[in-house]
Coordinates of C-alpha atoms in Angstrom, one line a residue:
X1008 CA 105.3 -43.0 -90.9
X1009 CA 107.1 -45.1 -93.8
X1010 CA 106.5 -48.3 -91.9
X1011 CA 102.6 -47.7 -91.5
X1012 CA 102.4 -46.9 -95.3
X1013 CA 104.5 -50.0 -96.4
X1014 CA 102.2 -52.1 -93.9
X1015 CA 99.2 -50.8 -95.4
X1016 CA 100.3 -51.1 -99.1
X1017 CA 101.3 -54.8 -98.5
X1018 CA 97.7 -55.8 -97.6
X1019 CA 96.7 -54.5 -101.0
X1020 CA 98.8 -57.1 -103.1
X1021 CA 96.3 -59.9 -102.9
X1022 CA 93.3 -57.9 -104.2
X1023 CA 95.6 -56.5 -106.9
X1024 CA 97.1 -59.4 -108.0
X1025 CA 93.4 -60.8 -108.1
X1026 CA 92.2 -57.9 -110.3
X1027 CA 95.1 -58.3 -112.9
X1028 CA 94.3 -62.5 -112.6
X1029 CA 90.4 -61.9 -113.8
X1030 CA 92.0 -59.6 -116.5
X1031 CA 89.8 -56.6 -114.9
X1032 CA 92.7 -54.4 -115.0
X1033 CA 96.4 -54.5 -116.9
X1034 CA 99.7 -54.4 -115.5
X1035 CA 100.0 -51.0 -116.2
X1036 CA 96.4 -49.7 -114.6
X1037 CA 97.4 -52.2 -111.1
X1038 CA 101.0 -50.1 -111.3
X1039 CA 98.8 -46.9 -111.3
X1040 CA 96.8 -47.9 -108.7
X1041 CA 99.8 -48.7 -106.0
X1042 CA 100.7 -45.3 -107.1
X1043 CA 98.1 -43.4 -106.2
X1044 CA 97.3 -45.5 -102.9
X1045 CA 100.8 -44.6 -101.8
X1046 CA 100.4 -41.2 -102.6
X1047 CA 97.2 -41.1 -100.5
X1048 CA 98.6 -43.2 -97.7
X1049 CA 101.5 -40.8 -97.3
X1050 CA 99.2 -37.9 -96.8
X1051 CA 96.8 -39.3 -94.4
X1052 CA 99.7 -40.1 -92.0
X1053 CA 101.5 -37.1 -92.4
X1054 CA 101.6 -34.3 -89.9
X1055 CA 99.5 -32.1 -92.4
X1056 CA 96.9 -34.4 -93.1
X1057 CA 93.6 -32.6 -93.5
X1058 CA 89.6 -34.3 -94.1
X1059 CA 90.3 -33.6 -97.5
X1060 CA 92.5 -36.0 -98.0
X1061 CA 91.0 -38.7 -96.7
X1062 CA 87.6 -37.6 -98.7
X1063 CA 89.8 -37.6 -101.8
X1064 CA 91.2 -41.2 -100.9
X1065 CA 87.8 -42.6 -100.5
X1066 CA 86.1 -41.1 -103.5
X1067 CA 89.5 -42.4 -105.5
X1068 CA 88.6 -46.1 -104.2
X1069 CA 85.0 -45.9 -104.6
X1070 CA 85.4 -45.1 -108.4
X1071 CA 87.9 -47.7 -108.7
X1072 CA 85.1 -50.0 -107.2
X1073 CA 82.4 -48.6 -109.3
X1074 CA 85.2 -49.3 -112.6
X1075 CA 85.6 -52.6 -111.4
X1076 CA 82.3 -53.9 -111.3
X1077 CA 81.1 -52.1 -114.6
X1078 CA 84.3 -54.3 -116.3
X1079 CA 82.8 -57.2 -114.7
X1080 CA 79.2 -56.6 -115.9
X1081 CA 81.2 -55.7 -119.7
X1082 CA 83.0 -59.0 -119.6
X1083 CA 79.0 -61.2 -119.0
X1084 CA 80.2 -62.1 -115.7
X1085 CA 83.2 -63.9 -116.8
X1086 CA 85.8 -61.8 -114.6
X1087 CA 84.1 -62.8 -111.7
X1088 CA 83.4 -66.4 -111.3
X1089 CA 82.7 -66.6 -107.7
X1090 CA 84.0 -64.5 -104.4
X1091 CA 87.7 -63.8 -104.3
X1092 CA 89.7 -61.5 -102.2
X1093 CA 88.6 -58.8 -104.6
X1094 CA 85.2 -58.8 -104.5
X1095 CA 84.8 -56.9 -100.9
X1096 CA 88.5 -55.4 -101.2
X1097 CA 87.2 -52.3 -101.9
X1098 CA 84.4 -51.9 -100.1
X1099 CA 85.9 -52.7 -96.8
X1100 CA 88.9 -50.2 -97.5
X1101 CA 86.8 -47.9 -97.7
X1102 CA 85.2 -48.6 -95.0
X1103 CA 88.3 -48.1 -93.5
X1104 CA 89.3 -45.3 -95.2
X1105 CA 86.3 -43.5 -93.1
X1106 CA 86.7 -45.3 -90.2
X1107 CA 90.8 -43.7 -89.5
X1108 CA 89.1 -40.3 -90.7
X1109 CA 86.6 -40.2 -88.3
X1110 CA 88.9 -41.5 -85.8
X1111 CA 90.9 -38.1 -86.5
X1112 CA 87.9 -35.8 -87.2
X1113 CA 85.6 -37.0 -84.6
X1114 CA 84.0 -33.5 -84.5
X1115 CA 83.5 -33.4 -88.3
X1116 CA 79.2 -34.5 -88.6
X1117 CA 79.0 -33.8 -92.2
X1118 CA 82.4 -36.7 -92.2
X1119 CA 80.3 -39.2 -90.0
X1120 CA 76.9 -38.0 -92.4
X1121 CA 79.0 -39.4 -95.4
X1122 CA 80.4 -42.6 -93.2
X1123 CA 76.8 -43.5 -92.3
X1124 CA 75.5 -43.1 -95.8
X1125 CA 78.1 -45.3 -97.6
X1126 CA 77.2 -48.2 -94.9
X1127 CA 73.5 -47.6 -95.9
X1128 CA 74.5 -48.0 -99.6
X1129 CA 76.6 -51.2 -99.0
X1130 CA 73.4 -52.3 -96.8
X1131 CA 76.0 -53.0 -94.0
X1132 CA 73.9 -53.0 -91.3
X1133 CA 76.0 -54.3 -88.5
X1134 CA 78.6 -51.8 -89.5
X1135 CA 75.8 -48.7 -89.5
X1136 CA 74.5 -49.8 -86.0
X1137 CA 78.5 -49.3 -84.5
X1138 CA 79.0 -46.3 -86.5
X1139 CA 75.6 -44.7 -85.2
X1140 CA 76.3 -46.1 -81.7
X1141 CA 80.2 -44.0 -81.8
X1142 CA 78.6 -41.1 -83.5
X1143 CA 75.8 -40.4 -80.8
X1144 CA 78.0 -41.4 -77.9
X1145 CA 80.5 -38.7 -79.3
X1146 CA 77.7 -36.2 -80.1
X1147 CA 74.4 -36.6 -77.8
X1148 CA 73.3 -33.4 -78.1
X1149 CA 73.2 -33.1 -82.1
X1150 CA 69.2 -33.5 -82.7
X1151 CA 69.6 -34.5 -86.2
X1152 CA 71.7 -37.2 -85.7
X1153 CA 69.6 -38.8 -83.5
X1154 CA 66.5 -38.7 -86.0
X1155 CA 69.0 -40.1 -88.8
X1156 CA 69.6 -43.0 -86.0
X1157 CA 65.9 -43.6 -85.6
X1158 CA 65.3 -43.5 -89.3
X1159 CA 67.7 -46.3 -90.0
X1160 CA 66.3 -48.1 -87.4
X1161 CA 62.8 -47.8 -89.4
X1162 CA 64.0 -47.6 -92.8
X1163 CA 66.9 -50.7 -92.5
X1164 CA 65.5 -52.7 -89.9
X1165 CA 61.8 -52.2 -89.8
X1166 CA 62.5 -51.4 -86.1
X1167 CA 59.3 -49.0 -84.6
X1168 CA 60.5 -49.6 -81.1
X1169 CA 64.0 -49.0 -81.4
X1170 CA 63.3 -45.9 -83.4
X1171 CA 60.6 -44.5 -81.0
X1172 CA 63.6 -45.7 -77.9
X1173 CA 66.4 -43.7 -79.9
X1174 CA 64.0 -40.6 -80.0
X1175 CA 63.2 -40.6 -76.6
X1176 CA 66.7 -40.9 -75.3
X1177 CA 67.8 -38.2 -78.1
X1178 CA 64.8 -35.7 -76.0
X1179 CA 66.9 -36.5 -73.0
X1180 CA 69.7 -34.7 -74.1
X1181 CA 67.6 -31.9 -76.5
X1182 CA 64.5 -31.7 -74.6
X1183 CA 64.0 -28.2 -76.8
X1184 CA 64.6 -29.6 -80.0
X1185 CA 61.8 -29.1 -82.1
X1186 CA 63.7 -31.5 -84.9
X1187 CA 63.1 -34.2 -82.6
X1188 CA 59.8 -33.7 -81.2
X1189 CA 58.2 -33.4 -85.0
X1190 CA 60.3 -36.8 -85.8
X1191 CA 58.4 -38.3 -82.7
X1192 CA 54.6 -37.2 -83.5
X1193 CA 55.4 -38.4 -87.3
X1194 CA 56.6 -41.7 -85.5
X1195 CA 53.8 -42.1 -83.8
X1196 CA 51.2 -40.7 -86.2
X1197 CA 52.7 -43.6 -88.8
X1198 CA 52.4 -46.0 -85.8
X1199 CA 49.0 -44.9 -85.2
X1200 CA 48.3 -45.7 -89.1
X1201 CA 50.1 -48.9 -88.9
X1202 CA 47.5 -50.2 -86.2
X1203 CA 44.5 -48.7 -88.4
X1204 CA 45.6 -50.6 -91.1
X1205 CA 45.9 -53.8 -89.8
X1206 CA 42.9 -53.4 -87.9
X1207 CA 40.7 -52.4 -90.9
X1208 CA 42.5 -55.7 -92.6
X1209 CA 41.4 -58.0 -89.7
X1210 CA 38.1 -57.0 -90.6
X1211 CA 38.1 -57.5 -93.6
X1212 CA 39.2 -60.7 -93.6
X1213 CA 36.2 -61.7 -90.5
X1214 CA 33.9 -60.1 -93.1
X1215 CA 35.2 -62.3 -95.9
X1216 CA 35.2 -65.5 -93.7
X1217 CA 31.4 -64.7 -92.7
X1218 CA 30.4 -64.4 -96.3
X1219 CA 31.6 -67.6 -97.4
X1220 CA 30.0 -69.1 -94.4
X1221 CA 26.7 -67.8 -95.7
X1222 CA 27.3 -68.7 -99.2
X1223 CA 28.2 -72.2 -97.7
X1224 CA 24.6 -72.5 -95.7
X1225 CA 22.9 -71.6 -98.9
X1226 CA 24.8 -73.7 -101.6
X1227 CA 24.5 -76.6 -98.6
X1228 CA 20.4 -75.8 -98.8
X1229 CA 20.1 -75.5 -102.6
X1230 CA 21.8 -78.9 -103.0
X1231 CA 19.3 -80.7 -100.5
X1232 CA 18.2 -84.5 -101.3
X1233 CA 14.6 -84.9 -102.9
X1234 CA 11.9 -85.9 -100.3
X1235 CA 10.2 -89.0 -100.1
X1236 CA 7.0 -87.9 -101.8
X1237 CA 9.0 -86.6 -104.6
X1238 CA 10.4 -90.3 -105.2
X1239 CA 6.6 -91.7 -105.1
X1240 CA 5.7 -89.4 -107.5
X1241 CA 9.0 -90.1 -110.1
X1242 CA 7.8 -93.8 -109.5
X1243 CA 4.3 -93.3 -110.5
X1244 CA 4.7 -91.2 -113.4
X1245 CA 6.9 -94.3 -114.3
X1246 CA 4.4 -96.6 -114.0
X1247 CA 1.8 -94.4 -116.0
X1248 CA 3.7 -94.8 -118.8
X1249 CA 4.6 -98.3 -118.6
X1250 CA 0.8 -98.7 -118.4

């Protein structure tokens, strides 16, 4: 256990040095962060580790990363001149904490939900797809997970086809699920509405094109050249004035 803890803590050294170099955290604060991380790592590696230990660890890292961003803004961006090791290390560490937690507590749906929620907040689409794939493989009889996965496809990837396929797959495992049935009906209704809106838009564009053509035809007629008779009349008028 001690070797694992030491290994994980050693991985944080470049990040901590970078934070201090950018004057985002003092030497005293860096030491405090190291102590807190050491304590958390010992807890989650211990035999009596529980889910709360992981969640408190993740919360600590989230608050720390939020503080880092606030201090960058307070310095007017001077503390973040280009991306460096500390730019993404906080986010990656939080993902790693959730990953280890879900490996140890596979059956806790609320944990998976928090993991998914954080991945969505961070717009980590590739990782989000991986998380959803894993949780659906482990818990195929949980309708709410299929609905959530379909929602992610709609909101994050704008992929109605993939969302529809997920709901249909979910119904194979949960044929009597009202939640999935309602989600499917709502999705189909949204698709029909989108199709109707698209057809209405196309019709309006067609009508506008036809209206433009009619105007062009009228404009062309009104700009026709005068007839030969008109030219003769103008010549005769000029001759009379001369006389």
